[in-house]
Coordinates of C-alpha atoms and ligand atoms in Angstrom, one line a residue:
M1 CA -25.9 180.6 103.8
P2 CA -25.5 178.7 102.6
A3 CA -25.1 180.4 98.6
V4 CA -26.2 177.9 96.5
S5 CA -30.0 176.6 96.8
H6 CA -32.9 175.9 94.6
P7 CA -36.3 177.4 95.5
N8 CA -38.2 174.2 94.3
W9 CA -36.3 171.3 95.8
L10 CA -39.4 169.0 94.6
S11 CA -38.4 170.0 90.7
L12 CA -34.4 168.7 91.1
P13 CA -33.5 165.2 90.4
R14 CA -33.3 162.3 92.8
V15 CA -30.7 160.6 94.0
P16 CA -31.9 156.8 94.1
E17 CA -32.6 155.3 97.8
P18 CA -29.4 152.2 97.7
D19 CA -30.8 148.8 97.0
T20 CA -32.7 147.1 100.0
D21 CA -29.5 144.5 100.6
A22 CA -27.2 147.9 100.7
V23 CA -25.0 147.7 103.9
E24 CA -25.5 150.6 105.9
R25 CA -21.6 152.1 106.9
P26 CA -21.2 152.5 110.2
V27 CA -19.2 154.7 112.3
T28 CA -15.6 153.9 113.0
T29 CA -14.6 157.7 114.4
I30 CA -16.1 160.5 115.4
T31 CA -13.6 163.8 115.9
T32 CA -14.2 167.3 117.4
A33 CA -12.1 169.4 115.2
P34 CA -9.4 171.4 116.5
S35 CA -9.3 175.1 115.8
L36 CA -6.0 176.5 114.8
L37 CA -4.5 179.5 112.5
E38 CA -3.4 178.9 109.4
G39 CA -1.5 181.4 106.4
A40 CA -1.1 184.9 108.1
G41 CA -3.3 184.2 110.8
F42 CA -6.9 183.0 110.0
P43 CA -9.2 180.5 111.9
V44 CA -9.9 177.5 110.9
R45 CA -11.2 173.8 112.5
R46 CA -9.3 171.1 111.0
P47 CA -10.8 167.4 111.5
F48 CA -8.0 165.8 109.5
P49 CA -5.4 165.2 109.7
S50 CA -6.2 164.8 113.4
R51 CA -5.0 162.3 116.3
D52 CA -8.4 160.7 115.4
I53 CA -8.2 160.5 111.4
G54 CA -4.8 160.1 110.3
F55 CA -3.7 160.1 106.8
R56 CA -4.6 156.0 106.3
Q57 CA -8.0 156.9 107.4
S58 CA -8.6 159.6 105.2
D59 CA -6.6 158.5 102.1
P60 CA -7.0 159.8 99.3
F61 CA -8.0 163.0 100.7
L62 CA -5.1 164.4 102.9
L63 CA -6.5 167.4 105.0
L64 CA -9.8 169.5 105.4
D65 CA -9.8 173.1 106.7
H66 CA -13.4 174.6 108.0
M67 CA -12.8 178.4 107.5
G68 CA -15.3 180.4 109.5
A69 CA -18.4 180.9 109.2
V70 CA -16.8 184.0 111.0
E71 CA -17.9 187.5 111.4
Y72 CA -15.0 189.9 110.5
A73 CA -14.5 193.1 111.5
P74 CA -13.1 195.7 109.2
G75 CA -9.3 195.1 108.7
E76 CA -9.6 191.8 110.2
P77 CA -9.4 189.4 107.4
K78 CA -6.4 187.3 106.7
G79 CA -4.9 185.4 104.2
A80 CA -2.2 182.5 102.9
P81 CA 0.3 185.3 101.1
W82 CA 2.5 183.5 98.3
H83 CA 3.5 180.0 98.9
P84 CA 4.2 176.7 97.1
H85 CA 2.4 173.5 96.8
R86 CA 3.5 170.1 95.0
G87 CA 2.2 166.6 94.8
F88 CA -1.8 166.9 95.4
E89 CA -4.5 169.1 94.8
T90 CA -6.3 172.1 96.6
V91 CA -9.8 172.5 96.3
T92 CA -11.3 175.9 97.9
Y93 CA -15.3 176.2 98.3
I94 CA -16.3 179.4 99.5
I95 CA -20.4 179.2 100.5
D96 CA -20.2 182.9 102.2
G97 CA -17.9 186.1 101.4
A98 CA -14.9 185.6 98.9
M99 CA -11.5 184.7 98.6
R100 CA -9.4 186.2 95.7
H101 CA -6.0 183.7 94.5
R102 CA -3.2 184.2 92.0
D103 CA -0.7 181.9 90.8
S104 CA 3.1 182.1 89.4
Q105 CA 1.4 181.1 85.9
G106 CA -0.5 184.3 85.9
G107 CA -3.8 182.6 86.8
G108 CA -6.3 184.3 89.2
G109 CA -9.7 185.0 90.6
L110 CA -12.3 185.5 92.9
I111 CA -14.1 182.5 94.6
S112 CA -17.2 183.6 96.3
N113 CA -21.0 182.3 97.3
G114 CA -21.0 179.0 96.5
S115 CA -18.0 178.7 93.7
T116 CA -15.2 176.0 94.0
Q117 CA -11.7 176.4 93.0
W118 CA -9.8 172.9 91.8
M119 CA -6.1 173.9 91.9
T120 CA -4.2 170.6 90.7
A121 CA -0.7 171.4 92.2
G122 CA 0.9 168.8 90.4
S123 CA 4.5 169.4 89.9
G124 CA 4.9 172.5 91.5
I125 CA 2.9 176.5 92.0
L126 CA 3.0 179.1 94.0
H127 CA -0.2 180.8 94.6
D128 CA -1.4 183.8 97.1
E129 CA -5.1 183.2 98.5
L130 CA -6.2 186.5 100.3
P131 CA -9.8 188.0 101.0
P132 CA -10.6 190.5 98.6
E133 CA -9.9 193.9 99.4
E134 CA -13.5 194.9 100.2
L135 CA -13.7 192.1 102.5
V136 CA -10.8 193.9 104.7
K137 CA -11.7 197.0 104.8
S138 CA -15.7 196.7 105.3
G139 CA -15.2 193.0 107.1
G140 CA -18.2 190.9 106.6
L141 CA -19.4 186.8 106.5
F142 CA -16.6 184.5 105.6
H143 CA -17.5 180.5 105.1
G144 CA -16.1 178.3 103.4
F145 CA -13.3 175.6 103.4
Q146 CA -10.2 174.2 101.8
L147 CA -9.7 170.1 101.0
W148 CA -6.8 168.4 100.0
V149 CA -6.9 165.4 97.6
N150 CA -3.7 163.9 97.2
L151 CA -2.3 162.3 93.6
P152 CA -0.7 159.1 93.2
S153 CA 3.3 158.8 92.3
R154 CA 2.4 158.7 88.7
L155 CA 0.5 161.9 88.9
K156 CA 2.4 163.9 90.9
W157 CA 4.2 165.4 88.5
T158 CA 1.5 166.2 86.3
P159 CA 1.4 170.0 85.0
P160 CA -0.6 172.6 87.3
R161 CA -4.4 172.8 86.2
Y162 CA -6.8 175.4 87.4
Q163 CA -10.9 174.6 87.5
S164 CA -13.1 177.1 88.1
L165 CA -16.2 175.5 89.2
E166 CA -19.0 178.8 89.3
A167 CA -21.9 178.8 92.0
S168 CA -24.2 177.9 88.8
Q169 CA -22.5 175.2 87.6
V170 CA -22.8 173.1 90.7
T171 CA -25.0 170.0 90.2
L172 CA -28.2 170.4 92.6
A173 CA -30.0 167.1 93.1
T174 CA -32.0 165.8 96.2
S175 CA -33.0 162.9 97.8
S176 CA -35.6 160.1 97.4
N177 CA -38.1 162.4 99.6
A178 CA -36.8 166.0 98.4
D179 CA -36.0 167.0 102.0
T180 CA -32.6 166.8 101.4
L181 CA -30.6 169.0 98.8
L182 CA -27.5 167.6 97.3
R183 CA -24.7 169.8 96.0
V184 CA -22.7 167.6 93.8
I185 CA -19.0 169.5 93.4
A186 CA -17.1 166.8 91.6
G187 CA -17.4 162.4 91.0
D188 CA -20.7 160.5 90.8
L189 CA -23.4 160.4 93.6
G190 CA -26.2 157.6 92.8
G191 CA -25.1 158.5 88.8
I192 CA -25.6 161.9 89.5
K193 CA -22.5 163.8 88.0
G194 CA -20.6 167.1 89.7
P195 CA -18.8 169.0 87.2
G196 CA -15.1 169.1 88.6
I197 CA -13.0 166.6 86.7
T198 CA -10.8 164.8 89.0
W199 CA -7.7 162.9 88.7
I200 CA -8.2 159.5 90.3
P201 CA -12.2 158.4 91.3
V202 CA -13.8 161.1 94.2
T203 CA -16.9 162.2 95.4
V204 CA -17.8 165.4 97.0
V205 CA -21.1 166.7 98.1
H206 CA -22.2 169.4 100.4
A207 CA -25.9 168.3 101.6
S208 CA -28.4 170.5 103.4
L209 CA -31.0 168.5 104.9
E210 CA -34.4 170.0 106.1
P211 CA -35.2 169.3 110.4
G212 CA -35.8 166.0 111.0
A213 CA -35.0 164.6 107.4
Q214 CA -33.5 161.4 107.0
V215 CA -31.3 160.5 103.7
R216 CA -29.6 157.3 102.9
L217 CA -27.1 157.5 100.0
P218 CA -25.7 154.8 97.5
W219 CA -22.0 155.1 98.5
P220 CA -19.4 153.1 96.3
S221 CA -17.9 149.6 98.2
Q222 CA -14.2 151.0 97.0
F223 CA -14.5 154.2 98.4
N224 CA -13.3 155.4 101.7
A225 CA -16.3 157.6 103.3
L226 CA -16.1 160.8 105.5
A227 CA -18.3 163.3 106.8
Y228 CA -18.0 166.9 108.5
V229 CA -20.7 169.2 109.8
L230 CA -20.7 172.6 108.5
S231 CA -23.4 174.1 110.8
G232 CA -26.6 172.4 112.6
S233 CA -26.6 168.6 114.3
G234 CA -27.8 165.1 113.5
T235 CA -26.9 161.6 113.2
I236 CA -24.8 159.1 111.1
G237 CA -24.2 156.1 110.1
K238 CA -25.6 152.7 111.0
D239 CA -26.2 153.1 114.6
Q240 CA -27.2 157.3 114.2
V241 CA -24.1 158.2 116.0
L242 CA -24.9 162.0 117.0
I243 CA -22.8 164.3 115.2
H244 CA -22.9 168.5 115.5
E245 CA -21.2 171.4 113.9
G246 CA -17.1 171.0 113.8
Q247 CA -17.4 167.3 114.2
G248 CA -15.8 165.2 111.5
A249 CA -17.0 161.2 110.7
Q250 CA -15.2 158.1 109.5
L251 CA -17.8 155.4 108.4
G252 CA -16.6 151.9 107.5
S253 CA -16.9 149.8 105.0
G254 CA -20.1 149.3 103.0
T255 CA -22.5 150.7 99.9
A256 CA -25.1 153.1 102.0
L257 CA -24.6 156.2 103.8
S258 CA -27.7 157.1 106.2
I259 CA -27.9 161.0 107.5
G260 CA -30.6 162.3 109.2
S261 CA -30.8 166.2 110.9
S262 CA -32.5 166.9 114.4
R263 CA -36.0 167.4 114.8
H264 CA -35.2 170.2 117.2
P265 CA -32.4 172.4 116.0
M266 CA -30.5 175.2 117.6
G267 CA -32.5 177.7 115.8
P268 CA -36.0 177.7 113.7
G269 CA -35.6 176.1 110.6
E270 CA -31.8 175.2 111.2
R271 CA -30.6 172.7 108.6
L272 CA -28.5 170.0 109.0
E273 CA -25.4 171.6 106.6
I274 CA -22.6 168.3 105.9
L275 CA -19.6 167.7 103.7
L276 CA -19.7 164.6 102.4
L277 CA -16.3 163.2 101.1
G278 CA -15.8 159.5 99.3
G279 CA -12.7 158.6 97.0
E280 CA -10.5 155.6 96.1
P281 CA -7.4 155.3 98.3
I282 CA -4.7 155.5 97.0
K283 CA -2.5 152.8 99.7
E284 CA 0.9 154.8 99.0
P285 CA 3.9 156.0 101.5
I286 CA 3.2 159.4 102.1
A287 CA 6.2 162.1 103.1
T288 CA 4.9 165.5 103.9
Y289 CA 6.5 168.4 105.0
G290 CA 4.0 171.9 105.2
P291 CA 2.9 172.7 101.1
F292 CA 4.6 169.5 99.6
V293 CA 3.1 166.3 99.7
M294 CA 5.2 163.5 98.0
N295 CA 6.4 159.6 98.7
T296 CA 9.3 159.6 100.2
H297 CA 11.7 162.0 102.0
D298 CA 14.0 162.9 99.1
E299 CA 11.1 163.8 97.1
I300 CA 10.6 166.8 99.9
V301 CA 14.5 167.7 100.0
Q302 CA 14.2 168.0 96.5
A303 CA 10.4 169.6 96.5
F304 CA 12.4 172.5 98.7
E305 CA 15.6 172.7 96.1
D306 CA 13.2 173.1 93.5
Y307 CA 11.0 176.1 95.6
Q308 CA 14.3 177.5 96.0
A309 CA 15.7 177.5 93.2
G310 CA 12.2 179.0 91.5
R311 CA 11.5 175.5 89.4
M312 CA 8.2 176.0 90.6
G313 CA 7.7 179.7 89.0
T314 CA 8.0 182.9 90.8
I315 CA 6.0 185.7 92.1
P316 CA 4.6 187.7 89.8
A317 CA 6.3 191.3 89.6
H318 CA 3.3 193.4 89.4
T319 CA 1.3 191.7 92.1
L320 CA 4.3 192.2 94.7
E321 CA 3.8 195.9 93.6
A322 CA 0.6 195.6 94.2
Q323 CA 1.4 194.3 97.9
D324 CA 3.1 197.1 98.8
E325 CA 0.8 199.4 98.0
Ligands
MN401 MN1 -2.7 177.1 99.4

């Protein structure tokens, strides 16, 4: 891990240091993500929504599930069988292993080894998210995350849309002194753009810091700032608050984001693997129940009715047969 890398970071484009008068964002909250079971019973760590970081703090993001890293035994991998979504986007990034998905519009594919699926559920879609047969049979390493990005009321009824962002498409960049690999999945980081097309301004970055690395990144003042440690340990924010695997951070206002990785890591050469998230808050009321995220309770009731009436689509018959085998 991680799957997408580069043999020579010195050759990559560099994200410029923020201006000298940039304001460092301070840490406002550190949370240790609680563990829970999702879908048919696969383990995740969920830094938000949580007691420490609620919808208001994570806006425009709704949820982050860190899946693994786990070494599955044969027969152990589980997924999230057919279920609907409406009113937001799901972003699935697989670092190690693979996830298979199928949907009510006949789409589907494999998300694996550094690729991302950006699904706009919009007005409504059914999908299933399962480990591929090979992984179930033989077991193996599985690691990734799923992020939920909210949509403003004017976009909740947008038609469903997929973007398959292959590992080879992820924009690779480095810090000013080339000790950090920056994978820009979507949005803009200091003028360097990722492949993901987003409905609202959002930046999603997976950064790998060499042991002892210190990086300062420009971060737009109108964006919120969240970070989550996938593995390793280090410091974050103006006051260099300690943070380690499984912890999330919410940062206050400013125009620069600072991260450091531990000099004496847990193992030889272990990097800090950290997810950086920023976006313009939507600032609308949120009504949510399970897989639906709307603005009002009435819209949630309507979502259930539409789902039950098949207006979000139906499970393709051939996939049911395949499941019975
Ligand atoms: Mn889902």
